[in-house]
Short mmCIF file of C-alpha atoms in Angstrom, two decimals:
data_model
loop_
_atom_site.label_atom_id
_atom_site.label_comp_id
_atom_site.label_asym_id
_atom_site.label_seq_id
_atom_site.Cartn_x
_atom_site.Cartn_y
_atom_site.Cartn_z
CA MET A 1 -33.77 -43.91 98.96
CA ILE A 2 -36.82 -45.86 97.92
CA TYR A 3 -39.14 -42.93 98.84
CA LYS A 4 -38.03 -39.65 97.24
CA SER A 5 -40.38 -37.28 99.04
CA ALA A 6 -42.95 -37.00 101.80
CA GLN A 7 -45.75 -37.35 99.26
CA ASP A 8 -44.07 -40.37 97.74
CA TRP A 9 -44.10 -41.98 101.19
CA LEU A 10 -47.69 -41.06 101.96
CA ASP A 11 -48.91 -42.33 98.59
CA ALA A 12 -46.94 -45.60 98.71
CA ALA A 13 -49.06 -48.74 98.49
CA GLN A 14 -46.27 -50.56 100.32
CA LYS A 15 -44.45 -48.81 103.14
CA LYS A 16 -41.22 -50.54 104.15
CA VAL A 17 -38.99 -49.17 106.89
CA LEU A 18 -36.00 -50.30 108.93
CA LEU A 19 -35.48 -48.75 112.36
CA PHE A 20 -32.01 -48.51 113.88
CA GLY A 21 -30.33 -46.79 116.80
CA MET A 22 -29.32 -47.38 120.40
CA SER A 23 -31.38 -49.81 122.42
CA GLY A 24 -34.02 -48.12 124.55
CA LEU A 25 -34.94 -45.29 122.18
CA GLY A 26 -38.22 -46.65 120.86
CA LYS A 27 -37.60 -49.08 117.99
CA THR A 28 -39.73 -51.81 119.52
CA HIS A 29 -42.28 -49.26 120.80
CA ILE A 30 -42.88 -48.05 117.25
CA SER A 31 -42.85 -51.58 115.84
CA ASN A 32 -45.46 -52.72 118.37
CA ALA A 33 -47.65 -49.71 117.61
CA LEU A 34 -47.49 -50.43 113.88
CA ARG A 35 -48.18 -54.14 114.36
CA ASP A 36 -51.15 -53.35 116.60
CA ASN A 37 -52.54 -51.23 113.76
CA GLY A 38 -53.27 -54.50 111.97
CA ASP A 39 -51.72 -54.02 108.54
CA TRP A 40 -48.00 -53.81 109.37
CA PHE A 41 -45.73 -56.85 109.56
CA HIS A 42 -43.17 -56.63 112.38
CA TYR A 43 -39.84 -58.30 111.64
CA SER A 44 -37.59 -58.45 114.71
CA VAL A 45 -33.95 -59.04 113.82
CA ASP A 46 -33.07 -60.09 117.38
CA TYR A 47 -35.94 -62.58 117.43
CA ARG A 48 -34.76 -64.03 114.12
CA ILE A 49 -31.21 -64.31 115.50
CA GLY A 50 -32.39 -66.06 118.65
CA THR A 51 -34.71 -68.52 116.91
CA ARG A 52 -33.39 -69.26 113.41
CA TYR A 53 -29.66 -68.70 113.73
CA MET A 54 -28.71 -69.20 117.37
CA GLY A 55 -31.59 -71.30 118.66
CA GLU A 56 -29.54 -74.50 118.79
CA HIS A 57 -26.64 -72.78 120.55
CA ILE A 58 -29.05 -71.39 123.16
CA ALA A 59 -30.81 -74.72 123.72
CA ASP A 60 -27.56 -76.69 123.88
CA ASN A 61 -26.18 -74.29 126.47
CA ALA A 62 -29.26 -74.83 128.65
CA LYS A 63 -28.92 -78.59 128.20
CA ARG A 64 -25.25 -78.40 129.14
CA GLU A 65 -26.20 -76.78 132.44
CA ALA A 66 -29.02 -79.27 133.00
CA MET A 67 -26.65 -82.19 132.44
CA LYS A 68 -24.74 -81.10 135.55
CA VAL A 69 -27.80 -82.00 137.65
CA PRO A 70 -28.13 -85.80 138.03
CA PHE A 71 -31.93 -85.72 138.15
CA LEU A 72 -32.19 -83.67 134.94
CA ARG A 73 -29.36 -85.57 133.27
CA GLU A 74 -31.21 -88.86 133.59
CA LEU A 75 -34.39 -87.34 132.14
CA LEU A 76 -32.50 -85.80 129.23
CA MET A 77 -30.62 -88.99 128.45
CA THR A 78 -33.91 -90.91 128.21
CA ASP A 79 -35.62 -88.17 126.16
CA SER A 80 -38.10 -87.71 129.00
CA ILE A 81 -37.94 -83.92 129.01
CA TYR A 82 -37.47 -81.23 126.42
CA ILE A 83 -35.40 -78.10 126.95
CA GLY A 84 -35.78 -75.07 124.70
CA SER A 85 -35.90 -71.29 124.91
CA ASN A 86 -39.14 -69.31 125.07
CA ILE A 87 -37.76 -66.26 123.29
CA THR A 88 -40.26 -63.57 122.24
CA PHE A 89 -40.14 -60.12 120.63
CA ASN A 90 -40.25 -58.55 124.09
CA ASN A 91 -38.18 -61.14 125.96
CA LEU A 92 -34.78 -61.77 124.45
CA ALA A 93 -33.22 -63.01 127.69
CA PRO A 94 -32.32 -66.46 126.30
CA LEU A 95 -30.16 -64.80 123.61
CA SER A 96 -28.41 -62.33 125.91
CA THR A 97 -27.86 -65.01 128.57
CA TYR A 98 -26.18 -67.23 126.02
CA LEU A 99 -23.88 -64.41 124.88
CA GLY A 100 -22.75 -64.08 128.47
CA LYS A 101 -20.03 -61.96 130.04
CA PRO A 102 -16.31 -62.68 130.43
CA GLY A 103 -14.61 -63.13 133.76
CA ASN A 104 -14.69 -65.05 137.02
CA PRO A 105 -16.54 -68.37 136.54
CA ASP A 106 -17.68 -68.28 140.17
CA GLN A 107 -19.62 -65.13 139.28
CA GLY A 108 -21.06 -66.59 136.10
CA GLY A 109 -18.27 -65.39 133.84
CA LEU A 110 -17.08 -67.11 130.67
CA PRO A 111 -13.47 -67.73 129.61
CA PHE A 112 -12.61 -64.85 127.29
CA ALA A 113 -11.94 -67.17 124.35
CA GLU A 114 -15.40 -68.75 124.70
CA TYR A 115 -16.95 -65.31 125.08
CA MET A 116 -15.32 -64.17 121.83
CA ALA A 117 -16.47 -67.35 120.07
CA ARG A 118 -20.07 -66.59 121.05
CA GLN A 119 -19.64 -62.99 119.93
CA GLU A 120 -18.56 -64.27 116.51
CA GLN A 121 -21.60 -66.56 116.36
CA HIS A 122 -23.77 -63.51 117.00
CA ARG A 123 -22.02 -61.43 114.33
CA THR A 124 -22.61 -64.10 111.70
CA ALA A 125 -26.21 -64.58 112.84
CA GLU A 126 -26.97 -60.85 112.84
CA ILE A 127 -25.70 -60.38 109.29
CA ALA A 128 -27.75 -63.36 108.13
CA ALA A 129 -30.88 -62.08 109.90
CA LEU A 130 -30.45 -58.62 108.38
CA MET A 131 -30.01 -60.11 104.92
CA ASP A 132 -33.28 -62.00 105.47
CA THR A 133 -35.18 -58.68 105.48
CA LYS A 134 -36.11 -58.85 101.80
CA LEU A 135 -37.21 -62.47 102.22
CA PHE A 136 -39.59 -61.45 104.99
CA ILE A 137 -40.90 -58.43 103.08
CA ASN A 138 -41.92 -60.79 100.28
CA ARG A 139 -43.15 -63.43 102.69
CA ALA A 140 -45.25 -60.95 104.65
CA HIS A 141 -46.88 -59.68 101.46
CA ASP A 142 -47.27 -62.87 99.46
CA LEU A 143 -48.13 -65.28 102.26
CA TYR A 144 -49.93 -63.14 104.81
CA GLY A 145 -51.16 -60.20 102.75
CA TYR A 146 -49.33 -57.43 104.63
CA ASN A 147 -48.61 -54.35 102.52
CA HIS A 148 -46.53 -52.55 105.13
CA PHE A 149 -43.36 -53.77 106.81
CA VAL A 150 -41.20 -52.62 109.73
CA CYS A 151 -37.79 -54.12 110.45
CA ASP A 152 -36.89 -53.72 114.13
CA THR A 153 -33.10 -54.03 114.39
CA GLY A 154 -30.87 -54.60 117.38
CA GLY A 155 -28.61 -51.92 118.77
CA SER A 156 -25.56 -53.71 117.41
CA ILE A 157 -26.42 -53.33 113.72
CA CYS A 158 -23.82 -50.57 113.43
CA GLU A 159 -21.14 -53.07 114.52
CA VAL A 160 -21.71 -55.50 111.63
CA VAL A 161 -21.83 -53.05 108.71
CA ASP A 162 -19.42 -50.52 107.22
CA PRO A 163 -21.60 -47.48 106.49
CA GLU A 164 -18.64 -45.60 105.01
CA ASP A 165 -18.33 -48.22 102.27
CA PRO A 166 -20.71 -47.29 99.41
CA ILE A 167 -20.92 -50.92 98.36
CA ASP A 168 -21.23 -52.52 101.80
CA PRO A 169 -23.37 -55.57 100.97
CA VAL A 170 -25.63 -55.37 104.02
CA MET A 171 -26.23 -51.62 103.82
CA THR A 172 -26.83 -51.86 100.08
CA ALA A 173 -29.35 -54.69 100.45
CA LEU A 174 -31.22 -52.94 103.28
CA SER A 175 -31.35 -49.51 101.60
CA GLU A 176 -32.61 -51.02 98.34
CA THR A 177 -35.59 -52.64 100.07
CA THR A 178 -36.43 -50.34 103.02
CA LEU A 179 -36.33 -46.73 104.12
CA MET A 180 -33.63 -46.71 106.79
CA VAL A 181 -34.63 -44.60 109.80
CA TRP A 182 -32.20 -43.58 112.55
CA LEU A 183 -33.73 -42.99 115.97
CA LYS A 184 -31.16 -40.45 117.09
CA GLY A 185 -30.55 -40.16 120.81
CA SER A 186 -29.17 -37.13 122.62
CA GLU A 187 -26.39 -36.96 125.19
CA ALA A 188 -29.09 -36.95 127.88
CA HIS A 189 -30.52 -40.17 126.47
CA SER A 190 -27.08 -41.75 126.51
CA GLU A 191 -26.67 -40.81 130.17
CA ALA A 192 -30.08 -42.29 130.97
CA LEU A 193 -29.18 -45.51 129.15
CA VAL A 194 -25.90 -45.78 131.07
CA LYS A 195 -27.76 -45.40 134.38
CA ARG A 196 -30.33 -48.01 133.34
CA PHE A 197 -27.59 -50.40 132.25
CA ASP A 198 -25.73 -49.87 135.52
CA ARG A 199 -28.81 -51.11 137.39
CA ASP A 200 -29.18 -54.18 135.18
CA PRO A 201 -26.05 -54.94 133.12
CA LYS A 202 -26.87 -57.23 130.20
CA PRO A 203 -24.67 -59.07 127.72
CA MET A 204 -24.26 -57.33 124.37
CA TYR A 205 -22.56 -57.82 121.04
CA TYR A 206 -19.52 -55.62 120.32
CA GLN A 207 -17.29 -55.20 117.30
CA PRO A 208 -14.31 -57.53 117.93
CA GLU A 209 -11.65 -54.82 117.54
CA PHE A 210 -13.45 -52.62 120.05
CA LEU A 211 -13.98 -55.51 122.47
CA LEU A 212 -10.37 -56.71 122.36
CA SER A 213 -9.18 -53.16 123.05
CA ALA A 214 -11.67 -52.71 125.90
CA TRP A 215 -10.68 -56.02 127.51
CA SER A 216 -6.97 -55.21 127.29
CA ASP A 217 -7.52 -51.72 128.71
CA TYR A 218 -9.69 -53.02 131.55
CA LEU A 219 -7.14 -55.63 132.60
CA GLY A 220 -4.41 -53.01 132.40
CA GLU A 221 -6.31 -50.43 134.47
CA THR A 222 -7.47 -52.87 137.15
CA GLY A 223 -4.38 -55.07 137.27
CA GLN A 224 -6.62 -58.14 137.24
CA ILE A 225 -6.24 -61.44 135.44
CA GLU A 226 -9.01 -62.94 133.31
CA SER A 227 -10.32 -65.35 135.95
CA SER A 228 -10.65 -62.66 138.63
CA VAL A 229 -12.68 -60.13 136.61
CA ASP A 230 -16.17 -59.38 137.90
CA PRO A 231 -18.26 -59.94 134.74
CA ASP A 232 -20.82 -57.27 135.65
CA ALA A 233 -18.09 -54.75 136.48
CA PHE A 234 -16.48 -55.27 133.08
CA VAL A 235 -19.66 -54.86 131.03
CA ARG A 236 -20.64 -51.77 133.07
CA TRP A 237 -17.21 -50.28 132.42
CA THR A 238 -17.53 -51.09 128.72
CA TYR A 239 -21.08 -49.88 128.09
CA ALA A 240 -20.55 -46.09 128.10
CA ARG A 241 -17.53 -46.55 125.84
CA ALA A 242 -19.65 -48.69 123.52
CA LEU A 243 -22.28 -45.95 123.19
CA ALA A 244 -19.59 -43.41 122.30
CA HIS A 245 -18.08 -45.89 119.84
CA ARG A 246 -21.43 -46.53 118.18
CA GLN A 247 -22.70 -42.97 117.83
CA PRO A 248 -20.56 -41.96 114.82
CA ARG A 249 -21.31 -45.31 113.19
CA TYR A 250 -25.06 -44.66 113.51
CA ALA A 251 -24.55 -41.17 112.12
CA ALA A 252 -22.75 -42.61 109.08
CA MET A 253 -25.60 -45.10 108.59
CA ALA A 254 -28.10 -42.22 108.67
CA LYS A 255 -26.66 -40.94 105.38
CA TRP A 256 -28.33 -43.95 103.79
CA GLY A 257 -31.77 -42.85 105.03
CA ILE A 258 -33.43 -40.32 107.34
CA THR A 259 -33.27 -39.32 110.99
CA ILE A 260 -36.00 -38.90 113.60
CA THR A 261 -35.68 -37.74 117.20
CA PRO A 262 -36.90 -39.34 120.44
CA GLU A 263 -39.34 -36.43 120.72
CA SER A 264 -40.90 -37.55 117.44
CA VAL A 265 -40.93 -41.17 118.62
CA ALA A 266 -42.88 -40.14 121.71
CA THR A 267 -45.72 -38.91 119.50
CA VAL A 268 -46.19 -42.28 117.81
CA ALA A 269 -49.20 -44.19 119.09
CA THR A 270 -50.74 -45.21 115.75
CA ALA A 271 -49.68 -45.93 112.18
CA ASP A 272 -51.02 -42.52 111.12
CA ASP A 273 -48.77 -40.87 113.71
CA PHE A 274 -45.79 -42.77 112.33
CA ASN A 275 -46.62 -41.86 108.73
CA HIS A 276 -46.70 -38.19 109.73
CA VAL A 277 -43.35 -38.42 111.51
CA ILE A 278 -41.68 -40.07 108.50
CA ALA A 279 -43.22 -37.56 106.06
CA SER A 280 -41.95 -34.68 108.20
CA ALA A 281 -38.46 -36.17 108.32
CA LEU A 282 -38.43 -36.57 104.54
CA GLU A 283 -39.55 -32.92 104.16
CA ASP A 284 -36.82 -31.77 106.54
CA GLN A 285 -34.20 -33.71 104.60
CA ALA A 286 -35.40 -32.27 101.28
CA ARG A 287 -35.17 -28.71 102.67
CA ALA A 288 -31.68 -29.34 103.97
CA ALA A 289 -30.44 -30.78 100.66
#
């Protein structure tokens, strides 16, 4: 790790961290608190994916829908209007909407082959955005004068790396430039996330092997064909399984860094709070070694 002890962290002129874990456990909460402190640069991986790497896909999809409306089609064909996404750190809806859900087209579902193609686009984009972390560390420091840096990753980071591989290129690059911090959720947090997702099921990225297995199992259990699947029903059915699938992958990633709990996250309102939480976690890890 790039910080060997709590004191090493506290004394560092440049503090560089990467936050990972399930969505909804506080990664963006911490990142916003650090950014609001004034001397931390906030790098959002999902924002980078949605703007730099998938921006054209997202905009073209919106244009494709607009072209179905004669009034909008005429305006687009004469370059009279512009269509783009207004993606922000706190509003990633354009990205998730583009990813979509498979199933009945009358319910907004995508053909499964198209759904998988968009999943692959996301996988490639997420790896590229993660590998841009060092670029943005240097850019934040050299261009804008930020000494401290927080990388706010998406919940699917564990799907695009192999944490059991000691030479995984993404894990190696990230651990050499940042302190990797797992926001570890409990079983109760998982249950709360499942309930929240059930109320508002959103598209997500899944590891292809997991997704193919889930799709096959769902069709087998329900006896449905692709075009009759309720897209929301499928992603609800898949979500709890995805959390269980991801948990051991997060745990393996944590061996490359440190772990903090949601209880610790709840105490973070300022950069000083965060520095204390990280120092404590480094002390705990040193005692356990």
